[in-house]
PDB file of C-alpha atoms in Angstrom:
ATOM      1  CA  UNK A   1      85.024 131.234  95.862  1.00 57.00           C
ATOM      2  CA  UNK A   2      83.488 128.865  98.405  1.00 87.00           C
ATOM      3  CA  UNK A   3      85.423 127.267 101.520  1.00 96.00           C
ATOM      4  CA  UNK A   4      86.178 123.269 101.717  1.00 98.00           C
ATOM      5  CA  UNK A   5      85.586 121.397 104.604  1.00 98.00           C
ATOM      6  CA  UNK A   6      87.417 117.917 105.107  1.00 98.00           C
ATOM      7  CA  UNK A   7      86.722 115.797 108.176  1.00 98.00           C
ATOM      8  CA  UNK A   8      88.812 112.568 108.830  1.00 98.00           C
ATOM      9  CA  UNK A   9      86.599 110.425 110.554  1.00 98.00           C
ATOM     10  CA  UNK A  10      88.574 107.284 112.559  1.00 97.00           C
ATOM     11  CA  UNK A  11      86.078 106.824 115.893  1.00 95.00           C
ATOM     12  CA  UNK A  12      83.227 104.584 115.861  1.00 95.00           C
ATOM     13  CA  UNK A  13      81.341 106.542 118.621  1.00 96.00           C
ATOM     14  CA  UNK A  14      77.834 107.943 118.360  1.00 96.00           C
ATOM     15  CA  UNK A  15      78.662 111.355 119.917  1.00 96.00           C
ATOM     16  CA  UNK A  16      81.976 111.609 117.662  1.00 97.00           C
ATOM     17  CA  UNK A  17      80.099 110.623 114.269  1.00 97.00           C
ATOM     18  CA  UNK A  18      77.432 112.849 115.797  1.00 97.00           C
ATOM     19  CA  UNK A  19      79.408 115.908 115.804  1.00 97.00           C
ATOM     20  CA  UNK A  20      80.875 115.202 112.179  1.00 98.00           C
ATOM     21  CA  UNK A  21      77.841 114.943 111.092  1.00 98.00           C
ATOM     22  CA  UNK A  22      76.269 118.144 112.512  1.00 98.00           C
ATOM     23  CA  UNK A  23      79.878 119.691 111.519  1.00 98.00           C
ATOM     24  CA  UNK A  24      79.530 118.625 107.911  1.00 98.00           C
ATOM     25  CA  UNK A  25      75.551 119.854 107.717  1.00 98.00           C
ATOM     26  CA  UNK A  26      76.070 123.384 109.179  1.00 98.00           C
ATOM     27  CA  UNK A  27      79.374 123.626 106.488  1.00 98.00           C
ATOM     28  CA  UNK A  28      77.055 122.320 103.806  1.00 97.00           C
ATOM     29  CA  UNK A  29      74.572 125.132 104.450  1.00 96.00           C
ATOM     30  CA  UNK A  30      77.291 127.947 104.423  1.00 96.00           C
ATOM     31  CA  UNK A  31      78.028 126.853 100.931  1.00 96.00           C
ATOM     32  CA  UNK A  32      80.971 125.559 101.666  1.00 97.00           C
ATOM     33  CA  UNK A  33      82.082 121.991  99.809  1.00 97.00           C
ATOM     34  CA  UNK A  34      82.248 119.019 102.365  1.00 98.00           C
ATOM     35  CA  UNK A  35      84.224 115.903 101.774  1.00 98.00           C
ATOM     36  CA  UNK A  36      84.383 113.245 104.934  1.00 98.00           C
ATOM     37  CA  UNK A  37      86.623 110.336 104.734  1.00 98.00           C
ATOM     38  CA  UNK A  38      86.004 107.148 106.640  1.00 98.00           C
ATOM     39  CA  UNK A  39      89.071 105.207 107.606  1.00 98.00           C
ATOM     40  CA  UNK A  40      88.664 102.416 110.247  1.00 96.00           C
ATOM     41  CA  UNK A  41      85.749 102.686 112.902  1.00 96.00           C
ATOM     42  CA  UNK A  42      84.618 105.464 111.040  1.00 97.00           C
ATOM     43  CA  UNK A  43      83.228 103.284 108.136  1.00 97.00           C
ATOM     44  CA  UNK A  44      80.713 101.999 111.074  1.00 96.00           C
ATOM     45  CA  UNK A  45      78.869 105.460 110.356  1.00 97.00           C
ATOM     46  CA  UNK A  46      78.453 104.364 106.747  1.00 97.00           C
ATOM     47  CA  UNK A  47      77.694 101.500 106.881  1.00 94.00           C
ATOM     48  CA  UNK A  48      73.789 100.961 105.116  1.00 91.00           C
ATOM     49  CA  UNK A  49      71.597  99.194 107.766  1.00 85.00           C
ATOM     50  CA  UNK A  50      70.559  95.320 107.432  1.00 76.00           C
ATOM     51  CA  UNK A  51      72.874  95.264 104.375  1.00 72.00           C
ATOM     52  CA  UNK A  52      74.670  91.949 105.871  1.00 66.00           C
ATOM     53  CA  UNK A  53      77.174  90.395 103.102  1.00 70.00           C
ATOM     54  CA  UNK A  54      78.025  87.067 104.022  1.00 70.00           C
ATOM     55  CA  UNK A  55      79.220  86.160 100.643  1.00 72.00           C
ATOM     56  CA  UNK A  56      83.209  85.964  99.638  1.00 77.00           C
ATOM     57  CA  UNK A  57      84.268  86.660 103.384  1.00 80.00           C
ATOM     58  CA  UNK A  58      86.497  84.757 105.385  1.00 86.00           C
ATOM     59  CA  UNK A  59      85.194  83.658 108.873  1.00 86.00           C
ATOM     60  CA  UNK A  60      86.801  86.496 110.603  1.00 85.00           C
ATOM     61  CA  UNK A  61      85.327  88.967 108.049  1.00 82.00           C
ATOM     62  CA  UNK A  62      82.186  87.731 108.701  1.00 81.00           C
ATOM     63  CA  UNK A  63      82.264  87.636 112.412  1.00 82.00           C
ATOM     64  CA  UNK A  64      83.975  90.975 112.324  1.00 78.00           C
ATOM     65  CA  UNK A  65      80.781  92.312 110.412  1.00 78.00           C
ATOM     66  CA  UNK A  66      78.125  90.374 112.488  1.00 79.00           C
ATOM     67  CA  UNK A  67      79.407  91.872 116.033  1.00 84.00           C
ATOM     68  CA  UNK A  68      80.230  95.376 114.527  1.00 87.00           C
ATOM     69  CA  UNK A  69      77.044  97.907 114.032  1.00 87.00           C
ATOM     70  CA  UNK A  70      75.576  97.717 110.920  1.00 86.00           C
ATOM     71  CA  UNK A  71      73.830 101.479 111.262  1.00 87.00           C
ATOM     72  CA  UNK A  72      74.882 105.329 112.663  1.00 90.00           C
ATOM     73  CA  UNK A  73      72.125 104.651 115.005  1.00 89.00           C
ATOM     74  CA  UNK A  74      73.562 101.350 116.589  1.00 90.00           C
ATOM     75  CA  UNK A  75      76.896 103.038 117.242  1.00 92.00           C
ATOM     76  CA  UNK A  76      77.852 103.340 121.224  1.00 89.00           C
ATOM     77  CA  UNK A  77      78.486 106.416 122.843  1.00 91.00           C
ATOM     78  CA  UNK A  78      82.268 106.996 123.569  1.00 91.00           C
ATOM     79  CA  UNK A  79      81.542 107.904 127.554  1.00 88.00           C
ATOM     80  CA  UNK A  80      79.068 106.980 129.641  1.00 88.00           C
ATOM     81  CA  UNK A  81      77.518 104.236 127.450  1.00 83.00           C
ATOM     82  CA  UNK A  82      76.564 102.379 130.129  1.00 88.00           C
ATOM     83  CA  UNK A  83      75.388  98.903 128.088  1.00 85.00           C
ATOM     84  CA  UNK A  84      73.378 101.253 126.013  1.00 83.00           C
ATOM     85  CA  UNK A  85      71.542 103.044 128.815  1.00 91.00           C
ATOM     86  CA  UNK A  86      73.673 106.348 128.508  1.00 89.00           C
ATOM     87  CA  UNK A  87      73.272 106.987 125.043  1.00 89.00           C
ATOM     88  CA  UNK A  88      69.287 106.093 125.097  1.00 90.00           C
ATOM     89  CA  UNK A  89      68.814 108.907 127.951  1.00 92.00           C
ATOM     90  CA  UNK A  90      70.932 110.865 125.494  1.00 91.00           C
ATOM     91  CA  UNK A  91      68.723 110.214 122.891  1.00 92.00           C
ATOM     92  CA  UNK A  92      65.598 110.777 125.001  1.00 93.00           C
ATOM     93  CA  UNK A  93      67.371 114.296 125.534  1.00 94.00           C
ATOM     94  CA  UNK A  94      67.681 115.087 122.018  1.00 94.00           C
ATOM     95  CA  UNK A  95      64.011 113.916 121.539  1.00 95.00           C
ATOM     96  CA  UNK A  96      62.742 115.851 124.144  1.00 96.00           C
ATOM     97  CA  UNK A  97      64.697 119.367 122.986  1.00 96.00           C
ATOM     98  CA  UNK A  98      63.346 117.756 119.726  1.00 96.00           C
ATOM     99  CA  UNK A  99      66.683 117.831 118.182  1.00 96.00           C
ATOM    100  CA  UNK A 100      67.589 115.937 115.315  1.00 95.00           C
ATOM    101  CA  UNK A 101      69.335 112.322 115.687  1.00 95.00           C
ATOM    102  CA  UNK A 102      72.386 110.683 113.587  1.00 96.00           C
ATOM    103  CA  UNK A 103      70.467 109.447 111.246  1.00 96.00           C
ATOM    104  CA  UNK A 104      68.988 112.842 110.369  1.00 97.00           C
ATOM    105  CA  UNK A 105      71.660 114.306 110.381  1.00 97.00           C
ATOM    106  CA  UNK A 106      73.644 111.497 108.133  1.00 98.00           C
ATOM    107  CA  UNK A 107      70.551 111.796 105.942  1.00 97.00           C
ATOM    108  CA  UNK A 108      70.639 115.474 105.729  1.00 98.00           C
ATOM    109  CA  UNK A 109      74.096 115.315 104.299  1.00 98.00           C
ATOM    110  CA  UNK A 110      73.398 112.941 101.895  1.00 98.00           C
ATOM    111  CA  UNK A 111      71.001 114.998 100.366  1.00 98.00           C
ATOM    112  CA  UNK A 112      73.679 118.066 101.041  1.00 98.00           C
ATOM    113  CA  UNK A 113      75.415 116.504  98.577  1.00 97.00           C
ATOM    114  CA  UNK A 114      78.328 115.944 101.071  1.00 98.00           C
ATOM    115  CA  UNK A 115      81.072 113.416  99.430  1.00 98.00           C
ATOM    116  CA  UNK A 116      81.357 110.460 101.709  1.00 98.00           C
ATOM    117  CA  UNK A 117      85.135 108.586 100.843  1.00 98.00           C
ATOM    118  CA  UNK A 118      86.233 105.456 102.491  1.00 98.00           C
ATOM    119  CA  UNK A 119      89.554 104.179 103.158  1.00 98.00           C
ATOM    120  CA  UNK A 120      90.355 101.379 100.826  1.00 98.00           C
ATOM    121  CA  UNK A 121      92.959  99.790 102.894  1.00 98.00           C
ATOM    122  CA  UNK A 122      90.634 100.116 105.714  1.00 97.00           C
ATOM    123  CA  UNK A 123      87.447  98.360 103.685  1.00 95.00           C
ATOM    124  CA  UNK A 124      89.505  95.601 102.934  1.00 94.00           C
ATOM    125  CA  UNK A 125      91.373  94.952 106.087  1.00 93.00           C
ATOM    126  CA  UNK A 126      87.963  95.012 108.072  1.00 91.00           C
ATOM    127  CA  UNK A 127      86.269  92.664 105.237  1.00 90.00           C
ATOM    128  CA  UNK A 128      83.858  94.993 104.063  1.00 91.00           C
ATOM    129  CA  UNK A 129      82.151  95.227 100.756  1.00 89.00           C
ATOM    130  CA  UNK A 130      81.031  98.523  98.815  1.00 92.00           C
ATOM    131  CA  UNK A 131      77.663  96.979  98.947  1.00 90.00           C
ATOM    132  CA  UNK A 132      78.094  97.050 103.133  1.00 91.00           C
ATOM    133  CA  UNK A 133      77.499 100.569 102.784  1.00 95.00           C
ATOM    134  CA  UNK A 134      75.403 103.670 101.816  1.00 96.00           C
ATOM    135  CA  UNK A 135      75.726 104.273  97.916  1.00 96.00           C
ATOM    136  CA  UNK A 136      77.111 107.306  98.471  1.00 97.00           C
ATOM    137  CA  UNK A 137      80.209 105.898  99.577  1.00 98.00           C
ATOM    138  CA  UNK A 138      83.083 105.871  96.990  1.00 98.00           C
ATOM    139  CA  UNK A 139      85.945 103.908  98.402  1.00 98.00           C
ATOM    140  CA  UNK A 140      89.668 105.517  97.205  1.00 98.00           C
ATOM    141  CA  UNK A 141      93.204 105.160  97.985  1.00 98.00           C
ATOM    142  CA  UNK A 142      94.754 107.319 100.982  1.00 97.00           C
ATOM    143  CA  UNK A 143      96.839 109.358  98.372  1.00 97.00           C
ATOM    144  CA  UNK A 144      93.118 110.590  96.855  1.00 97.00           C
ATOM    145  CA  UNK A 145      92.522 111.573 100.527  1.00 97.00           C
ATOM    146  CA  UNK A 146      95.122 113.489 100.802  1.00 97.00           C
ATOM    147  CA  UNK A 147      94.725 115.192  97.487  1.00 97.00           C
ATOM    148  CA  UNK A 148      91.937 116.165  98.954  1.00 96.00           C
ATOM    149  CA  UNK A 149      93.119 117.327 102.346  1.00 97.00           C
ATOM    150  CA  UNK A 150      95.460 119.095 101.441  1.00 97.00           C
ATOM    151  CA  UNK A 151      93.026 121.425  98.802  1.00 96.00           C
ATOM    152  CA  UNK A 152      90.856 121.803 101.792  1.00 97.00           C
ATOM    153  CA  UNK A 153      90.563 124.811 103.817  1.00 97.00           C
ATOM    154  CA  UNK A 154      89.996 123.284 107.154  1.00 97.00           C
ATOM    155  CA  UNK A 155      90.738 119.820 108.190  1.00 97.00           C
ATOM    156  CA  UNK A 156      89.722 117.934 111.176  1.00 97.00           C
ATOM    157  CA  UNK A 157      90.393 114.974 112.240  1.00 96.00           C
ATOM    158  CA  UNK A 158      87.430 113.291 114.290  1.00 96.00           C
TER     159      UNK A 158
END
């Protein structure tokens, strides 16, 4: 019988969705069944790049989606951003120990077959669209999430 792995994901930060996202790919390759559910900031790590819906949103949805990132790789570090400059010299670093970056790693889970959930109430309060994000993404209620959770073998909370 295989393990289950569920992350919460609530932060918006490059090195937080970075570690989810490296968590969720070395699960994955134990065998072990990976759900991550995207509530708040999180859905900023979902979200599919250049996919800009201006359609059926309010002004604030739409200026809340213009000045948000609109890809893993445009997210800000959580220390030591710096106005970008900290997380490019962290990128260089990765580069340089040629180490993957989000996006491979976001990509590698995708084809992992990890389930990617987002918060409904969270989707809707931000003005987000399912078509804002990667197709992957199946937007449910928080009593599916916790459904889920609480089958899960380890939770974290990210």
């Amino acid at each position: 019988m295989s393990k289950k792995l569920n992350l919460l994901v609530f932060s918006g930060d490059y090195d937080k969705a970075l570690a989810a996202l490296i968590l969720a790919n070395g699960a994955s390759e134990l065998d072990m069944e990976v759900t991550i559910f995207c509530a708040f900031w999180g859905l900023l790590m979902v979200r599919e790049e250049n996919k800009f819906q201006a359609k059926h949103k309010s002004f604030f949805e739409k200026m809340f989606s213009m000045f948000t990132p609109n890809s893993a790789e445009k997210l800000a570090l959580s220390r030591m951003n710096m106005c970008g400059v900290g997380k490019g010299m962290l990128k260089k670093m990765m580069k340089d120990k040629e180490k993957p970056m989000l996006k491979d790693f976001l990509d590698g889970a995708r084809r992992k077959g990890v389930k990617f959930y987002g918060c409904k109430l969270s989707v809707e309060v931000m003005g987000f669209k399912k078509e804002d994000f990667i197709p992957e993404l199946e937007i449910i209620e928080v009593y599916q999430y916790l459904k889920d959770a609480s089958e899960s073998d380890i939770q974290l909370f990210i």
